[in-house]
PDB file of C-alpha atoms in Angstrom:
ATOM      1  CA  UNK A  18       4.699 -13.713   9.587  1.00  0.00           C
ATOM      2  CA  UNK A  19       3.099 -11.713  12.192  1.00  0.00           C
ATOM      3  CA  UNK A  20       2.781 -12.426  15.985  1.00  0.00           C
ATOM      4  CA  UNK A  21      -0.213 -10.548  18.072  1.00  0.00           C
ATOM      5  CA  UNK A  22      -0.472 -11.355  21.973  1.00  0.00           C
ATOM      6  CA  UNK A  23      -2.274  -9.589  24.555  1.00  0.00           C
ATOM      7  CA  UNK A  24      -2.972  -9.848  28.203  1.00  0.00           C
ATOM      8  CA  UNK A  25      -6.164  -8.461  29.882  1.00  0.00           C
ATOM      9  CA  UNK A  26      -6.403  -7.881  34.090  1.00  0.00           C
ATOM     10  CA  UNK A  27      -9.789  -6.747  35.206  1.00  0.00           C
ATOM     11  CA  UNK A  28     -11.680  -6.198  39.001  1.00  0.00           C
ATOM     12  CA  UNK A  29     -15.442  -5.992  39.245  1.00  0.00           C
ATOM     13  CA  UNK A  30     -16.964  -5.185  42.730  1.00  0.00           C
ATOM     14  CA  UNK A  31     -20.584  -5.693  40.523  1.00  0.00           C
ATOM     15  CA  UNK A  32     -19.900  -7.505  37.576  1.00  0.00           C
ATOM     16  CA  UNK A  33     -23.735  -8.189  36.539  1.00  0.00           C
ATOM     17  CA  UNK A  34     -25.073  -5.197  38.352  1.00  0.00           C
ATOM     18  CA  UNK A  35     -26.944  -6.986  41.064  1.00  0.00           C
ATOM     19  CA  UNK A  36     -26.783  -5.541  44.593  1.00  0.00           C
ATOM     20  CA  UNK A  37     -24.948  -7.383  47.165  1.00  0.00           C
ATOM     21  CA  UNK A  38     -23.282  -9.351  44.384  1.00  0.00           C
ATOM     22  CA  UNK A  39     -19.679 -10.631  45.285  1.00  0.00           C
ATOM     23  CA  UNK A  40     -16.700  -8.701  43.349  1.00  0.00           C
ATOM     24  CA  UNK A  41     -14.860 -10.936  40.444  1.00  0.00           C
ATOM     25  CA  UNK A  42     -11.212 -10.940  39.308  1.00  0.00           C
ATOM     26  CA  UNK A  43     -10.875 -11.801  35.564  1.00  0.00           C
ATOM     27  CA  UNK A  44      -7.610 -12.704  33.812  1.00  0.00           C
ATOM     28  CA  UNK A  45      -6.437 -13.829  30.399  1.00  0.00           C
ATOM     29  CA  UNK A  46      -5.069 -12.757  26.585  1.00  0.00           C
ATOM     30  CA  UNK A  47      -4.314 -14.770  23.587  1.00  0.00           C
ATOM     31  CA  UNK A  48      -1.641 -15.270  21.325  1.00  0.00           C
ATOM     32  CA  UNK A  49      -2.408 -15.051  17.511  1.00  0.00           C
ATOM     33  CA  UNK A  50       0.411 -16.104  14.515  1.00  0.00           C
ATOM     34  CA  UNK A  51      -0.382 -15.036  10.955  1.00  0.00           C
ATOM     35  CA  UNK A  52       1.827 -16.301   8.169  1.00  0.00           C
ATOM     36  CA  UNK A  53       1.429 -15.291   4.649  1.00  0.00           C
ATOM     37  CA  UNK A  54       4.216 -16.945   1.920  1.00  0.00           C
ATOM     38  CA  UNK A  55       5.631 -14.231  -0.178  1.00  0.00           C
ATOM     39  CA  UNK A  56       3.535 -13.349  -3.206  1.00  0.00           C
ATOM     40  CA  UNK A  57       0.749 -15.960  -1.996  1.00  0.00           C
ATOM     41  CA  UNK A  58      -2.519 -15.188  -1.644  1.00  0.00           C
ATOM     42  CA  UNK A  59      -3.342 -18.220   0.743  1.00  0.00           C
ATOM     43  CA  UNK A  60      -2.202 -17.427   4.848  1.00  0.00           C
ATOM     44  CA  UNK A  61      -2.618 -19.549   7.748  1.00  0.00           C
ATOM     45  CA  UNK A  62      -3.310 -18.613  11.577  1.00  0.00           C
ATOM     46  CA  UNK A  63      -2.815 -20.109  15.137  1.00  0.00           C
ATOM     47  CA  UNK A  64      -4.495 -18.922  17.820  1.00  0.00           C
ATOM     48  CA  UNK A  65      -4.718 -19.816  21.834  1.00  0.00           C
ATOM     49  CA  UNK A  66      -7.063 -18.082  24.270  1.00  0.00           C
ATOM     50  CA  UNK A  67      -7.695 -18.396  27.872  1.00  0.00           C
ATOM     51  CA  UNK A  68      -9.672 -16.630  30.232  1.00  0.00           C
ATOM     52  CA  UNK A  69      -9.987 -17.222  33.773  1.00  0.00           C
ATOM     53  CA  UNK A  70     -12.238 -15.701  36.463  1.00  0.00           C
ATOM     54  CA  UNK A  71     -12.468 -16.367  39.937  1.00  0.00           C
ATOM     55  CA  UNK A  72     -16.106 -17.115  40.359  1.00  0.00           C
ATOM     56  CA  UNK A  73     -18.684 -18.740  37.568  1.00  0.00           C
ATOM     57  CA  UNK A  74     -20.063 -16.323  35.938  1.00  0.00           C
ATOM     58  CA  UNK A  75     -18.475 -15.962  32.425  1.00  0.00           C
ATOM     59  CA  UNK A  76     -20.158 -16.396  29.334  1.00  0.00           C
ATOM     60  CA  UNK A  77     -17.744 -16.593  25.952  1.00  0.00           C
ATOM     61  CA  UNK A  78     -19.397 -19.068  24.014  1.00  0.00           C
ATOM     62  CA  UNK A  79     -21.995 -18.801  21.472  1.00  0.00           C
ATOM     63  CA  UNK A  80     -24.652 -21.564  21.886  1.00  0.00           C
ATOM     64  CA  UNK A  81     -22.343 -23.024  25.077  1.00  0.00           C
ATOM     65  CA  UNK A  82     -22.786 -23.186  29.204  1.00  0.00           C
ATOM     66  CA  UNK A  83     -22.824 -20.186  30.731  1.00  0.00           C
ATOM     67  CA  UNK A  84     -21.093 -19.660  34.468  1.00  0.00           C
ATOM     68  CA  UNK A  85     -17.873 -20.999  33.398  1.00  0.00           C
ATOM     69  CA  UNK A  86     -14.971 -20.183  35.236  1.00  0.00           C
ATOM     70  CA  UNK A  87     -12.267 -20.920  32.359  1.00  0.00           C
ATOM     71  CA  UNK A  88     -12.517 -20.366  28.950  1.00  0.00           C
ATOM     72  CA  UNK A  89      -9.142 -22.216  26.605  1.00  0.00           C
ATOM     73  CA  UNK A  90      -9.258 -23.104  23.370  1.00  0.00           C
ATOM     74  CA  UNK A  91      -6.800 -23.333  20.195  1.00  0.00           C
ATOM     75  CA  UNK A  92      -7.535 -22.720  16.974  1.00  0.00           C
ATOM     76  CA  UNK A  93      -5.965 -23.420  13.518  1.00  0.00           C
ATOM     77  CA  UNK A  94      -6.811 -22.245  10.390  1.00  0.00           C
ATOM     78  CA  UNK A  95      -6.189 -21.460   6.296  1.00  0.00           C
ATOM     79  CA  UNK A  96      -7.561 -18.649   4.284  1.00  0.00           C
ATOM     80  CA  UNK A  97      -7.633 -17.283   0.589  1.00  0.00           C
ATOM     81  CA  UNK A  98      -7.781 -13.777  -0.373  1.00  0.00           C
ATOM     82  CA  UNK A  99      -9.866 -13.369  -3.240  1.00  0.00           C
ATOM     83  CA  UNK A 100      -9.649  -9.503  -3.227  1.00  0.00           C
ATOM     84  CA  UNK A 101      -8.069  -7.008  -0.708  1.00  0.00           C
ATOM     85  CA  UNK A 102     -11.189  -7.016   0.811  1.00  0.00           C
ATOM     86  CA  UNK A 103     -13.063 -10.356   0.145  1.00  0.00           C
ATOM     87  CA  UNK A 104     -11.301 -13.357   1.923  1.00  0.00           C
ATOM     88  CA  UNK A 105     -12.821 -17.149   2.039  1.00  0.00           C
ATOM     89  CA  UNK A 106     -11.689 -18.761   5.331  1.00  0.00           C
ATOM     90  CA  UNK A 107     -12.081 -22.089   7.264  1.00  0.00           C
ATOM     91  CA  UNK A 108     -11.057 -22.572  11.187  1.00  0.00           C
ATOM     92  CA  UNK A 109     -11.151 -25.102  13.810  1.00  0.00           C
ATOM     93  CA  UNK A 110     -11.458 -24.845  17.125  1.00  0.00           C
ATOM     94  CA  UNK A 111     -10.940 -26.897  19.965  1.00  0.00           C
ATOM     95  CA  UNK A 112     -12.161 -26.011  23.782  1.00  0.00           C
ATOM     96  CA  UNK A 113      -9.921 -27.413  25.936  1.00  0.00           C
ATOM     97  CA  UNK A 114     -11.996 -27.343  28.816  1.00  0.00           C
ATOM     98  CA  UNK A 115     -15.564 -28.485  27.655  1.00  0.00           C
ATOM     99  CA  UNK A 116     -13.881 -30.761  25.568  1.00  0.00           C
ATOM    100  CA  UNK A 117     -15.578 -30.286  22.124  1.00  0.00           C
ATOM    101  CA  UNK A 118     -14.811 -29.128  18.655  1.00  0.00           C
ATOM    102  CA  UNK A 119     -16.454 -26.427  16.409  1.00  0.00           C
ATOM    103  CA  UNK A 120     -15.639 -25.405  13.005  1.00  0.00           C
ATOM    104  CA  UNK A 121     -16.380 -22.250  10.616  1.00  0.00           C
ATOM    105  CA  UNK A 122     -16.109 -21.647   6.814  1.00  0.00           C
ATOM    106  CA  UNK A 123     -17.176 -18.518   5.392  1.00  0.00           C
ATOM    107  CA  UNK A 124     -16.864 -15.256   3.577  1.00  0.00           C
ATOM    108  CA  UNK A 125     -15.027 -12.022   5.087  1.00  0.00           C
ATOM    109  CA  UNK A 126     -16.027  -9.057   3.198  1.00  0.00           C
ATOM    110  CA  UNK A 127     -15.368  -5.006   4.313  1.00  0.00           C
ATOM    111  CA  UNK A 128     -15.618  -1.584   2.841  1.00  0.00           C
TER     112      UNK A 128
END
């Protein structure tokens, strides 16, 4: 079992490089468990994520609104390692603020 967490604090005076554009204050991190039975090649994660700025302008969703404020979601999900580098994976994800589901299946391949 392996727990990953990290927290991010960030000030932009131009965060889109316009002129005369307000400054933005952007917070937020995630928290990520990995388990892995002994001697098992399947492992299942959890992960939460949340970002918050103080004016509309993020965009952290592929395909979804942009100028959010808040981004929070969970996601669960199981994987099988085929090879020490080929793994076959499903997730789903739930945004807790637009209220909407998404799921992935795929391969994850490196060299």
């Amino acid at each position: 079992m392996e727990l990953n967490a990290q927290y991010v604090h960030r000030e932009d005076n131009r965060p889109t490089f316009t002129l005369g554009e307000l400054g933005v204050q952007t917070k937020g991190g995630f928290a990520e468990l990995l388990f892995q039975p002994a001697t098992s090649r399947w492992y299942g994660i959890a992960l939460y994520n949340r970002v918050d700025a103080d004016r509309d302008l993020l965009n952290v969703r592929l395909g979804g609104p942009n100028d959010v404020g808040r981004y929070d979601t969970v996601t669960g999900g199981v994987g099988y390692l085929v090879r020490r580098n080929l793994r076959v994976l499903g997730e789903v994800t739930w945004d807790m603020e637009q209220k909407e589901g998404r799921w992935t299946m795929g391969l994850s391949t490196a060299f």
